Short mmCIF file of C-alpha atoms in Angstrom, two decimals:
data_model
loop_
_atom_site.label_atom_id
_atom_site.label_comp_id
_atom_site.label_asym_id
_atom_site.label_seq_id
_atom_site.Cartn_x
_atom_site.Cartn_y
_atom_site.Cartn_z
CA UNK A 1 77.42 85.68 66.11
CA UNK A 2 75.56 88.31 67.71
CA UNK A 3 76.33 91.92 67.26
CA UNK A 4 78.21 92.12 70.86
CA UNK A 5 80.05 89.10 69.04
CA UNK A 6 78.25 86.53 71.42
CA UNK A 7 80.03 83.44 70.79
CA UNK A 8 77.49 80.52 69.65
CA UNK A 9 80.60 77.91 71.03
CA UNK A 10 81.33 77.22 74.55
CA UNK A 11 82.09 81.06 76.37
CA UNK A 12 85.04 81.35 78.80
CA UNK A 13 83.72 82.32 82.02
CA UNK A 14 85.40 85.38 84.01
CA UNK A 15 85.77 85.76 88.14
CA UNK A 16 87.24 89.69 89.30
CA UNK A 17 89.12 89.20 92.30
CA UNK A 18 89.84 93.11 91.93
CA UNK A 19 87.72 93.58 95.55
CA UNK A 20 90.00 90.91 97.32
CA UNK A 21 93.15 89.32 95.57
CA UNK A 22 93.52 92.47 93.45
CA UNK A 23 94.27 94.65 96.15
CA UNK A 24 95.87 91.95 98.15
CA UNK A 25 98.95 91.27 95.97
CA UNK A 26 99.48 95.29 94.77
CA UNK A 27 97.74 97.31 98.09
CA UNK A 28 98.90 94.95 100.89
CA UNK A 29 95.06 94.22 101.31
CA UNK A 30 94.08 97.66 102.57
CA UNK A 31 91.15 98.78 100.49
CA UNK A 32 88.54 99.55 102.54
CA UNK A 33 84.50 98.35 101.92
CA UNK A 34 83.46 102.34 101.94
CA UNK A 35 85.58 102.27 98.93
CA UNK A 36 84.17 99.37 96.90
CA UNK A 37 80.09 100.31 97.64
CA UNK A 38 80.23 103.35 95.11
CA UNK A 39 81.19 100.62 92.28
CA UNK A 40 79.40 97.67 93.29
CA UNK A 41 75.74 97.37 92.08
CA UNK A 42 77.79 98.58 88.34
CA UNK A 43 80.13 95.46 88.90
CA UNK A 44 77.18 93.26 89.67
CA UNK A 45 75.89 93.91 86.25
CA UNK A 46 78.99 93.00 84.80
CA UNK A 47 78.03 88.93 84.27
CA UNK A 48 80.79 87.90 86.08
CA UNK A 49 80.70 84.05 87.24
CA UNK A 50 81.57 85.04 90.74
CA UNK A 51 83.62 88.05 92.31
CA UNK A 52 86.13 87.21 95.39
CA UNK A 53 85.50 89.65 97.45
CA UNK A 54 87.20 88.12 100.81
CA UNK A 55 89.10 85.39 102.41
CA UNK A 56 93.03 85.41 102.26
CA UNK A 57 94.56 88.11 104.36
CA UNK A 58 91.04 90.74 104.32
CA UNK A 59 89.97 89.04 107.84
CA UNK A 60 93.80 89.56 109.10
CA UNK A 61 94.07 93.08 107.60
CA UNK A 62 90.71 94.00 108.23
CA UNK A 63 90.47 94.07 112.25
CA UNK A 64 94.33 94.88 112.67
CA UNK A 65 94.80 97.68 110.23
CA UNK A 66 91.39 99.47 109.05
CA UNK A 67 89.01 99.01 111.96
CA UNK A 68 86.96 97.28 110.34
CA UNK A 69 84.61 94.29 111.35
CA UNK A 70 85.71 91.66 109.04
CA UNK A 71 82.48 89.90 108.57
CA UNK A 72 80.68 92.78 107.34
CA UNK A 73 81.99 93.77 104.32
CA UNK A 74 80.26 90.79 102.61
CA UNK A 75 77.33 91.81 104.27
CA UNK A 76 77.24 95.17 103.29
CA UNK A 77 78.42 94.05 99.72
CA UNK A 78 75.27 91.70 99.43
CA UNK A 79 73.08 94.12 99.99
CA UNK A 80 73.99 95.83 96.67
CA UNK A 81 75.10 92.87 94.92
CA UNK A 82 72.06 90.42 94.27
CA UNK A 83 73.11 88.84 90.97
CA UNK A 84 76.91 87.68 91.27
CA UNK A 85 77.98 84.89 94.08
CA UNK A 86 80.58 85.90 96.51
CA UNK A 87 83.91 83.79 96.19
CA UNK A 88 86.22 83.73 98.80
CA UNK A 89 89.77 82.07 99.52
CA UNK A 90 89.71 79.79 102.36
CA UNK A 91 93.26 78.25 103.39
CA UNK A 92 91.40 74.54 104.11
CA UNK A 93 91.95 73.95 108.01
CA UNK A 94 94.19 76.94 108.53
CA UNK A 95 91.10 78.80 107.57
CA UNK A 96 91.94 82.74 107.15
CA UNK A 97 94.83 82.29 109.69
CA UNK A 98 98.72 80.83 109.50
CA UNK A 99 98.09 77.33 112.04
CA UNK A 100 95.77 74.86 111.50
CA UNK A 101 92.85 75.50 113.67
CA UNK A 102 90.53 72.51 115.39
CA UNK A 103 87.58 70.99 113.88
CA UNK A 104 85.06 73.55 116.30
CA UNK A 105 86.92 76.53 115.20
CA UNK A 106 86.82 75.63 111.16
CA UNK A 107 82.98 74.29 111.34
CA UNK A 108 81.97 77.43 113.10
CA UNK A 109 83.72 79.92 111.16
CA UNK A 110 82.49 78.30 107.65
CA UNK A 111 78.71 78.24 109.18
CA UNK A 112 79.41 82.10 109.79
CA UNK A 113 80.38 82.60 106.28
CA UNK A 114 77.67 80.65 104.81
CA UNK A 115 75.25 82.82 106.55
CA UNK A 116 77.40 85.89 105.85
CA UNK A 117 76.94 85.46 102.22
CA UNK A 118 79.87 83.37 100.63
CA UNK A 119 78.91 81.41 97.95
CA UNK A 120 81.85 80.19 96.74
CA UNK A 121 84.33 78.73 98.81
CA UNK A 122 88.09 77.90 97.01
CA UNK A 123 89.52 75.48 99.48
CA UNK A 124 93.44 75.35 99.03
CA UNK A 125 96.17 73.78 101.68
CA UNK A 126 99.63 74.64 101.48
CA UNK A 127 100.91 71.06 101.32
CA UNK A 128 97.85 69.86 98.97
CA UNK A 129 97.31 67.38 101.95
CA UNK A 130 93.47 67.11 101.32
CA UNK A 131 92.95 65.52 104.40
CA UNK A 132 92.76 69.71 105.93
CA UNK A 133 89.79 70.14 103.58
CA UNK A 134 87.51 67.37 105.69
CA UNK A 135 85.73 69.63 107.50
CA UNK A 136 85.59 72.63 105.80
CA UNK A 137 84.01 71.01 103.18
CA UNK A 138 81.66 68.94 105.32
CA UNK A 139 80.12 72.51 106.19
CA UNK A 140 80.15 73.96 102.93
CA UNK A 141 78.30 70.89 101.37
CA UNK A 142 75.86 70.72 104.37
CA UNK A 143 74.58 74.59 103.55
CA UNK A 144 74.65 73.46 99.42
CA UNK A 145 77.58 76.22 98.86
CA UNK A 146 80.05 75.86 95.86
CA UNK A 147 82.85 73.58 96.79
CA UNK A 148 85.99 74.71 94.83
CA UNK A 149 88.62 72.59 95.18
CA UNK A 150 92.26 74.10 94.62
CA UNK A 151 95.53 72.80 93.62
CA UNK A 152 98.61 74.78 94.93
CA UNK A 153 100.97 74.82 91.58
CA UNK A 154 104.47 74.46 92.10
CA UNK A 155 107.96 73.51 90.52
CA UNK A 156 111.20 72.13 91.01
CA UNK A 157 112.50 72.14 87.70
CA UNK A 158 112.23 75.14 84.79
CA UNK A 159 108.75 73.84 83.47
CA UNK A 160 105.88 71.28 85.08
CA UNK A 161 107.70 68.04 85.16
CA UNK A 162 110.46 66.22 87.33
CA UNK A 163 110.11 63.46 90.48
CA UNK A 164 108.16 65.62 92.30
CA UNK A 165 105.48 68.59 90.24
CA UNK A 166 104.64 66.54 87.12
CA UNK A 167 101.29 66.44 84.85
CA UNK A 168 100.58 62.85 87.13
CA UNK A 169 101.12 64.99 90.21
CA UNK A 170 98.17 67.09 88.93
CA UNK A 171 95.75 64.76 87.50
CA UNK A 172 95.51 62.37 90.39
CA UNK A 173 95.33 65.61 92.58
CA UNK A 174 92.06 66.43 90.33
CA UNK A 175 90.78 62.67 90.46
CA UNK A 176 90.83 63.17 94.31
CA UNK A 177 89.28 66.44 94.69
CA UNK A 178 86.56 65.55 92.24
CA UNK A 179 85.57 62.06 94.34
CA UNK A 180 85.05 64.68 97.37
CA UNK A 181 82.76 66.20 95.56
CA UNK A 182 84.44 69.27 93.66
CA UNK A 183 81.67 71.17 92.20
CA UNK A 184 84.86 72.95 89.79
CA UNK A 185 88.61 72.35 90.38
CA UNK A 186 91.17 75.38 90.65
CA UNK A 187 95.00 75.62 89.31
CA UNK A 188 96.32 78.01 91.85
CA UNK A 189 99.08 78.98 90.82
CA UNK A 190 100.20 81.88 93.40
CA UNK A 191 103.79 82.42 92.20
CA UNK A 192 103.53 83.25 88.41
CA UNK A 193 105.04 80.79 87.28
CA UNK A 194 103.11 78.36 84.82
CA UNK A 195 104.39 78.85 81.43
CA UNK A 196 102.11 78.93 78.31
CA UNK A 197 102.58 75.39 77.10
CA UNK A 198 102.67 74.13 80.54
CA UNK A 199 99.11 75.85 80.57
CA UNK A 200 97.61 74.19 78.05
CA UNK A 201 99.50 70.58 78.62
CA UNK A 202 97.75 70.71 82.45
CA UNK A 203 94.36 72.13 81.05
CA UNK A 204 93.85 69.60 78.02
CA UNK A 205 95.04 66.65 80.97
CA UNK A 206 92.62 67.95 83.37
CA UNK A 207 89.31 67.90 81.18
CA UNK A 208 90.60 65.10 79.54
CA UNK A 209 90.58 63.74 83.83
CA UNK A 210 87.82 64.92 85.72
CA UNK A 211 84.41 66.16 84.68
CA UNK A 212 84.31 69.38 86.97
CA UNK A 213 85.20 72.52 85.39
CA UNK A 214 88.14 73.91 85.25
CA UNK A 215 89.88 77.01 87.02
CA UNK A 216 93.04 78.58 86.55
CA UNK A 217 93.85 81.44 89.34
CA UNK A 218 97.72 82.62 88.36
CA UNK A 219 99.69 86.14 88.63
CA UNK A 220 101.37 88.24 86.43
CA UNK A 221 104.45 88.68 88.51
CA UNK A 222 106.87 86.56 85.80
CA UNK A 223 105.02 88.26 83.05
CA UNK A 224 103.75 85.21 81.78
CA UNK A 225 100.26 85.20 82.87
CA UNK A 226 98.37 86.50 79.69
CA UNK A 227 99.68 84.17 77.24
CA UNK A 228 99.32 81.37 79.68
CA UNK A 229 95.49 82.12 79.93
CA UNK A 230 95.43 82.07 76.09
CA UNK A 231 96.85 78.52 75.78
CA UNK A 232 94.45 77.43 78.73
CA UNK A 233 91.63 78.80 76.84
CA UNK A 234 92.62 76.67 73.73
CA UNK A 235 92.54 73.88 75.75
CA UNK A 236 89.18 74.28 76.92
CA UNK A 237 89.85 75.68 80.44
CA UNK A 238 86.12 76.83 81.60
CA UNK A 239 87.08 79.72 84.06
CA UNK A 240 89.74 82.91 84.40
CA UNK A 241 90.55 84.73 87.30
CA UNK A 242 91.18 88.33 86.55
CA UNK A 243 90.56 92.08 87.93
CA UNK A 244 89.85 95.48 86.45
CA UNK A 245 92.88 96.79 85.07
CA UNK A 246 93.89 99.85 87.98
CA UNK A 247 94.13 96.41 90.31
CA UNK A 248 95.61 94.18 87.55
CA UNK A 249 98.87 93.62 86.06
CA UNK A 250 102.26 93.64 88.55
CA UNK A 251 101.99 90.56 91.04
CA UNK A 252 98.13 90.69 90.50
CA UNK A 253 95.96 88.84 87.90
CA UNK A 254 95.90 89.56 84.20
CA UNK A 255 93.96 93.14 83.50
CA UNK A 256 89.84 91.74 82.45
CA UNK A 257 89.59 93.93 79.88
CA UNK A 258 92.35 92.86 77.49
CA UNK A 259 91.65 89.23 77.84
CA UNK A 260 87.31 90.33 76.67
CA UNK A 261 88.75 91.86 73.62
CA UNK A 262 91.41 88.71 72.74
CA UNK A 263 88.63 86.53 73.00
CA UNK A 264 85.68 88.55 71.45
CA UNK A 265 84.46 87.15 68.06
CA UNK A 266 86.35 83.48 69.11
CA UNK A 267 84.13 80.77 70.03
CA UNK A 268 84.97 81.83 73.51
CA UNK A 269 83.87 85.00 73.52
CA UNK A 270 83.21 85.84 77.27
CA UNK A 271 80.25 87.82 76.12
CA UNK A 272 81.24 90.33 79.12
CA UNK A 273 80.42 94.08 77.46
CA UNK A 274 83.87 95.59 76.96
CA UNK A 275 82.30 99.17 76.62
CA UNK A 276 80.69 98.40 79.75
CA UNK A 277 84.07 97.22 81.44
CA UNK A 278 86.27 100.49 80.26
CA UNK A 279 83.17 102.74 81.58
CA UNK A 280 83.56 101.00 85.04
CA UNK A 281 87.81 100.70 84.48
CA UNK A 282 87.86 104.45 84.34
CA UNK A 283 85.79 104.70 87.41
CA UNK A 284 88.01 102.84 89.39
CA UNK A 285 91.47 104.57 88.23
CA UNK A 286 90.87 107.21 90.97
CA UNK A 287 89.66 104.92 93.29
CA UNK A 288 93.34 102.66 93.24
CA UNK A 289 95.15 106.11 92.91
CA UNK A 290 93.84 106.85 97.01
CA UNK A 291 96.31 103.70 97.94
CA UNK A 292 99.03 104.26 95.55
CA UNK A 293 101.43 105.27 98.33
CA UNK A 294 101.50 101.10 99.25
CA UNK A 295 102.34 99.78 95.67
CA UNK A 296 105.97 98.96 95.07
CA UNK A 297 107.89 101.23 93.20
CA UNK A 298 110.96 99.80 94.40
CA UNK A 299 111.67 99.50 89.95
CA UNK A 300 110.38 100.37 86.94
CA UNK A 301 109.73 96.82 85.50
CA UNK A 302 106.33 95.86 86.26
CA UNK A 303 107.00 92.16 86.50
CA UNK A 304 109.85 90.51 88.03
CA UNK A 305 111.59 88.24 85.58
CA UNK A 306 113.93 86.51 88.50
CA UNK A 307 110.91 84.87 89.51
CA UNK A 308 111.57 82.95 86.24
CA UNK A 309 115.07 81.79 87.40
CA UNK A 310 114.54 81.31 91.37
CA UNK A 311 110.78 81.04 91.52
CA UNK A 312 110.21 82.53 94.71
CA UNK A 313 106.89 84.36 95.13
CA UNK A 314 107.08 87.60 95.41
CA UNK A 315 105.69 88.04 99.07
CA UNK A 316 108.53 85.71 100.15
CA UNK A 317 111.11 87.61 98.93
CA UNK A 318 109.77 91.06 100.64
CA UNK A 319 109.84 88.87 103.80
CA UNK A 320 113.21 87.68 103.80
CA UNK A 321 114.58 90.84 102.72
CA UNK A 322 112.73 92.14 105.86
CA UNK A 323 114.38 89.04 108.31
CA UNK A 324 117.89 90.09 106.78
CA UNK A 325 117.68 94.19 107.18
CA UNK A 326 116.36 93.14 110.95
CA UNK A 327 119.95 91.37 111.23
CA UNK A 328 121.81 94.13 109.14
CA UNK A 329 122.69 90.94 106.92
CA UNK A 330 120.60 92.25 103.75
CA UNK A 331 124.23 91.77 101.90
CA UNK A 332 123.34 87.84 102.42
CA UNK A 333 120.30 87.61 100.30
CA UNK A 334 121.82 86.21 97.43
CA UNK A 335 123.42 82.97 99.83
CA UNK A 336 119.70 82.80 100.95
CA UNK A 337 118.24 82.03 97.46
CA UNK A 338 120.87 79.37 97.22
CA UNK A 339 119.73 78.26 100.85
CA UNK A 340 116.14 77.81 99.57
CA UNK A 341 115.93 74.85 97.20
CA UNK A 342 118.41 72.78 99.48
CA UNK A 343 115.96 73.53 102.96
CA UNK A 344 112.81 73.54 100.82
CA UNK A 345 113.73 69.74 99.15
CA UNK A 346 114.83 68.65 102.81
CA UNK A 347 111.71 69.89 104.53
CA UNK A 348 109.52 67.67 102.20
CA UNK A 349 109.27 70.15 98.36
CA UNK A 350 106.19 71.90 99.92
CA UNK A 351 104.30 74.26 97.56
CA UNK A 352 105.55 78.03 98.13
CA UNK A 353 102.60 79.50 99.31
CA UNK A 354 101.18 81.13 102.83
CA UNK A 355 101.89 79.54 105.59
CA UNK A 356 104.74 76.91 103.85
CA UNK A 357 106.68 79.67 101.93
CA UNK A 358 106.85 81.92 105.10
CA UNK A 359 108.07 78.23 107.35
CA UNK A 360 111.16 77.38 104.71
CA UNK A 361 111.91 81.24 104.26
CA UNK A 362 112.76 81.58 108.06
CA UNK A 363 114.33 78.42 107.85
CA UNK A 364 117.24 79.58 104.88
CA UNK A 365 117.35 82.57 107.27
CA UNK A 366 118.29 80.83 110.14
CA UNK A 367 120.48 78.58 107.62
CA UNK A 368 122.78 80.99 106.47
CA UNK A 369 122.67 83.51 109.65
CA UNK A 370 123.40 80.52 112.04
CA UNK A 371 124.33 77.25 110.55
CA UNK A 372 122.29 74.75 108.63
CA UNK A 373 119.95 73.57 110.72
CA UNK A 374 121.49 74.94 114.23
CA UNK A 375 118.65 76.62 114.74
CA UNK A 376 115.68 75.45 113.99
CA UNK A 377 111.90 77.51 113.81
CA UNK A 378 108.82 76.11 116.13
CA UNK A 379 107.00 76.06 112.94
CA UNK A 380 109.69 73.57 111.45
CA UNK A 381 109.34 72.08 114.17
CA UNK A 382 105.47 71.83 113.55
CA UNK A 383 106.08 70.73 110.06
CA UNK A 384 108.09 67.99 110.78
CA UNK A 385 106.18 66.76 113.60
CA UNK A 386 103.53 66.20 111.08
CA UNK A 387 100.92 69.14 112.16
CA UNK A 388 100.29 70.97 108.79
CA UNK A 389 100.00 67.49 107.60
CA UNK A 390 101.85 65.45 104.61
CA UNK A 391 104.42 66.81 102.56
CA UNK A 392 104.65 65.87 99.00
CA UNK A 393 108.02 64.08 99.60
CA UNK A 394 109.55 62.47 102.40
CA UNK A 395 111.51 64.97 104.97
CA UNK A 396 115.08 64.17 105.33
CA UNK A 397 115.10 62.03 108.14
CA UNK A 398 118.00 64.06 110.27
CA UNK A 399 116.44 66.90 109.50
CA UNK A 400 113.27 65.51 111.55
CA UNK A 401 115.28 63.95 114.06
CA UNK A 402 117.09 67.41 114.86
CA UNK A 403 113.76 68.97 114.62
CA UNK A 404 111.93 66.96 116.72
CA UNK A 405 114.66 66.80 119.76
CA UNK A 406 112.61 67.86 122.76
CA UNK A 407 109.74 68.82 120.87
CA UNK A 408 106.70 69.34 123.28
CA UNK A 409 104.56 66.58 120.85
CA UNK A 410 107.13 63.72 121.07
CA UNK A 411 109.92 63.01 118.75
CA UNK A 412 108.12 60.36 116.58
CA UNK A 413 106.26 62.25 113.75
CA UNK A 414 102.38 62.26 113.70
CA UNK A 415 100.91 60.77 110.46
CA UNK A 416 96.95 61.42 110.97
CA UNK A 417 95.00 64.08 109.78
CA UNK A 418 96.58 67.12 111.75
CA UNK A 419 92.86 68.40 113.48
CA UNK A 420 92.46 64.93 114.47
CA UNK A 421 94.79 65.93 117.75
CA UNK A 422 93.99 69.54 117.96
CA UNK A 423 91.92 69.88 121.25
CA UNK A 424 88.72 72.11 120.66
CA UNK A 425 89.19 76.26 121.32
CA UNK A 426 85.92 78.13 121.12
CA UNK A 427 84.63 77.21 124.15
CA UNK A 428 87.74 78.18 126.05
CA UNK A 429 88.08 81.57 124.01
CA UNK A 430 84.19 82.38 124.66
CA UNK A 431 85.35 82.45 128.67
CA UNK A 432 88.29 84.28 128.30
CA UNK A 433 86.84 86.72 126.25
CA UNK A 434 84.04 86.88 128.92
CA UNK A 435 81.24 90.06 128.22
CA UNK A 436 83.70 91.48 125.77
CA UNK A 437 82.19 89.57 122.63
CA UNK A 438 78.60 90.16 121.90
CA UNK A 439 77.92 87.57 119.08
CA UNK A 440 79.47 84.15 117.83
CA UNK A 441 81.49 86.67 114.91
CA UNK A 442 83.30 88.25 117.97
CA UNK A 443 84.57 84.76 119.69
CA UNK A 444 85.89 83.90 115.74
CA UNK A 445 87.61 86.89 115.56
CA UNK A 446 89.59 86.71 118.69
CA UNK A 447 90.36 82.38 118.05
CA UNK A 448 91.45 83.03 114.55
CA UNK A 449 93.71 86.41 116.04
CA UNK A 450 93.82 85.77 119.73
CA UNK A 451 95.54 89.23 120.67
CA UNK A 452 95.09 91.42 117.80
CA UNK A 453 91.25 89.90 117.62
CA UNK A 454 91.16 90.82 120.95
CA UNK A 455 92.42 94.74 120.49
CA UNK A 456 89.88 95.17 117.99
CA UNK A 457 87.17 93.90 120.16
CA UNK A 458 88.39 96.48 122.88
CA UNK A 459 87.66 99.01 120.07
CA UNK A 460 84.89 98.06 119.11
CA UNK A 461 83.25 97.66 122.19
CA UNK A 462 84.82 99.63 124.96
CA UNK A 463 86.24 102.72 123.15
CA UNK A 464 83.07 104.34 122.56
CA UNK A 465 84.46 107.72 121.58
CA UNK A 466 86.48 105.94 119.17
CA UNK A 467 85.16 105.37 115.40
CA UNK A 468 85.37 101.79 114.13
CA UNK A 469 86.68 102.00 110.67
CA UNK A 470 89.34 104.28 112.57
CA UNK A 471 92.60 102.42 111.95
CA UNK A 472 93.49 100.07 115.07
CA UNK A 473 96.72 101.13 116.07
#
C-alpha cells in the first residue's frame, strides 16, 4: 500500500457526472459552460475514468433556455480538458429528443458528436428494445468511440425479482449487449431504487455473465444509493457514477468524496486524491449556490422515501402534479398513483424512464380525469402501434385495439425495428430551414427541436444585437 493508500488489488474506477447529470436531476439542467471552464483543467487532473459532461436534456435545455449553442460546450470543454474522455447519455434512436428519430437523423447527429469530442457514448432505450441501438452504434463503432451499453433498471415487485424484472431479465440483457459489441455494460438505474443486496446479487450475476466491465449509474432519491454502491463494489462492480458533493446527494448521484474515503486503504481503493477532491468540492460550493433558487425545497428530507413504496421517479411525479394543478384536480394525485401500476402493466411494464415514464404518466392522467382508457394520448397511441418498439410484456390486447382505432399507421401493430418505417428528415429540414442554418450542427438542432431549434437559430443568426448565451425567451 502506498502512502495515498494505493490499493495493490483491483481499484474501483469513478465517472463525475457533476457537469451533466448532476445538475440535471437537482438544477433542472441549467448550469451554464461559462460556469464549468473556471473548474475544468482542476477536474481533468482528478483521474477520473470519464466525466459526462452532455447528452440527456443539456441539448434540449441548452438552445431553449440559456442561449446557448449546444454543441459547443464539449468543444469548449476539450480545449481545457485533454486527459479525461467525454461521456455522454444518448437515448439510443430517440437520440437527445422524446420520438424516435430516422436512421439519417441518428447517423448524422452521432458523426457530429464524434467529431465534437464525445468519447463515450452510454446508449440506453426506454423499453430496453436493443433493436433502437442499431445505428447509433454502427456510428459510434465506425469512428472507434466507447460503446456503453445500458440497461434501464426497473421493478414490479419490492426488490429485483417477479415475471417480469428478474436477475434472468438482466443477464440475458448483458449477454445481448455484449455480442453487439459492448466495450462496458451500464445498470441504469434512474429511479433510486436498487436496494443493497439487489446490488450485489445483479453485480456478482453480471461478471459472473459477460466479460465487459461493469457500470452501475443509480440516484440517491430513495436514500439507498450509497450502501448499494458498497455491496456492488464487493461484488466486483468495475465502475461508479458519482458527482462532487454541492451537485450530489437529493435525486442526484452519491457525493464522490465519501465513497474515496469508504474505499481508501480497501483493495479498491479508487486511488482518486481525496485532499485533492475537498480542495476542488469547496470550489464548487459557490458555484451550485448561483442556481440554488431551482433546487426543490418543497421539504426538508433530502430523499424521498415514497419512492420506496410507489417507485415512481421523481421527475414523474413533478409532472403529474403539474397535469393535475393544470386541471385544478391536484386533490386526485393519490387515485393517480393507484392508476399507475394498472396502465403501466397494461401498456406492456415499460421501464419508468424519459420518454416511457412521461407516455404512462399522461395516460393515469387521462385515466382518472376521464375514464380508463376514454381518452387515449397520440403517444399511446405510438406505443401501441409498435413505434418506440417492443415492450417487455405483451400490451393488453383491448387496450391496443382501443388505441389503435383510426390510428393514422393502421390498426394492426408494427413489429420491426421502429426506424425501419421512419421516412428520412434532414434533407427536408435543410430546405425548410433554407439560409437560416450555416453548418450541418444548425440543420440537427432544428430536426431534433423543430420549432424551438428553429427560435434559437433566429437568435443566433438574425438578432444580431442580441447576445447568444442571452436566455431564449
Amino acid at each position: 500500500m502506498g502512502e495515498k493508500g494505493k490499493s495493490v488489488g483491483k481499484p474501483v474506477r469513478i465517472q463525475d457526472n457533476t457537469f451533466r447529470d448532476g445538475h440535471q436531476s437537482l438544477f433542472a439542467t441549467r448550469m451554464r459552460t461559462e460556469d464549468m471552464l473556471p473548474l475544468a483543467e482542476e477536474m481533468d487532473h482528478m483521474g477520473y475514468w470519464a466525466m459526462e459532461v452532455w447528452g440527456g436534456a443539456t441539448f434540449d435545455t441548452m438552445h431553449r433556455f440559456l442561449g446557448e449553442d449546444p454543441w459547443e460546450r464539449p468543444r469548449i470543454l476539450k480545449q481545457v480538458m485533454k486527459r479525461t474522455p467525454f461521456s455522454m447519455l444518448l437515448r439510443g434512436q430517440n437520440l437527445v429528443g422524446y420520438r424516435n428519430y430516422p436512421d439519417d437523423v441518428a447517423r448524422a447527429f452521432v458523426e457530429k458528436a464524434c467529431e465534437v469530442g464525445i468519447d463515450v457514448f452510454r446508449v440506453f432505450d426506454a423499453l430496453n428494445d436493443f433493436r433502437n441501438f442499431k445505428t447509433c452504434v454502427e456510428v459510434i463503432k465506425a469512428n472507434g468511440k466507447h460503446f456503453q451499453g445500458a440497461i434501464c433498471y426497473s421493478l414490479t415487485e419490492r426488490r429485483m425479482g417477479g415475471e417480469v424484472f428478474n436477475l434472468d431479465y438482466y443477464l440475458e440483457k448483458a449477454r445481448r449487449l455484449e455480442d453487439m459489441g459492448a466495450d462496458s455494460i451500464c445498470i441504469k438505474d434512474m429511479a433510486g431504487l436498487i436496494s443493497p443486496y439487489d446490488s450485489y446479487e445483479l453485480v456478482r450475476g453480471l461478471k459472473e455473465t459477460v466479460s465487459a466491465p461493469i457500470h452501475l449509474h443509480t440516484h440517491y432519491t430513495s436514500g439507498m444509493a450509497s450502501m448499494a454502491y458498497l455491496k456492488a463494489v464487493e461484488a466486483g462492480v468495475d465502475i461508479l457514477d458519482c458527482c462532487m458533493a454541492p451537485f450530489a446527494l437529493r435525486t442526484s448521484q452519491p457525493a464522490v468524496e465519501p465513497i474515496v474515503a469508504a474505499l481508501y486503504g480497501t483493495e479498491w481503493d479508487t486511488g482518486l486524491d481525496l485532499k485533492a477532491l475537498l480542495h476542488l468540492s469547496a470550489k464548487l460550493e459557490p458555484v451550485a449556490q448561483k442556481y440554488t433558487h431551482l433546487l426543490d425545497t418543497t421539504r426538508v428530507a433530502v430523499i424521498d422515501v415514497g419512492v420506496l413504496e410507489h417507485q415512481i421517479p421523481g421527475g414523474m411525479i413533478s409532472n403529474l402534479v403539474s397535469q393535475l394543478k393544470e386541471n385544478n384536480n391536484l386533490h386526485r394525485l393519490q387515485e393517480v398513483y393507484e392508476e399507475l401500476p394498472a396502465a403501466r402493466r397494461e401498456l406492456g411494464t415499460p421501464p419508468l424512464v424519459t420518454p416511457t415514464s412521461q407516455i404512462v404518466g399522461v395516460q393515469a392522467v387521462l385515466n382518472v380525469l376521464f375514464g380508463r382508457w376514454k381518452m387515449i394520448a397520440n403517444q399511446v397511441k405510438d406505443l401501441c402501434f409498435g413505434l418506440y418498439g417492443e415492450t417487455p410484456t405483451p400490451i393488453d390486447p383491448e387496450v391496443r385495439k382501443k388505441a389503435l382505432k383510426g390510428y393514422k399507421r393502421g390498426t394492426e401493430p408494427y413489429l420491426g425495428r421502429p426506424a425501419d418505417i421512419l421516412e428520412p428528415e434532414l434533407e427536408g429540414v435543410r430546405e425548410s430551414l433554407g439560409d437560416l442554418a450555416k453548418t450541418e450542427e444548425d440543420v440537427l438542432i432544428a430536426a431534433l427541436y423543430p420549432t424551438t431549434g428553429k427560435e434559437f437559430l433566429e437568435k443566433k443568426y438574425r438578432l444580431p444585437e442580441a447576445k447568444l448565451g442571452e436566455p431564449v425567451e
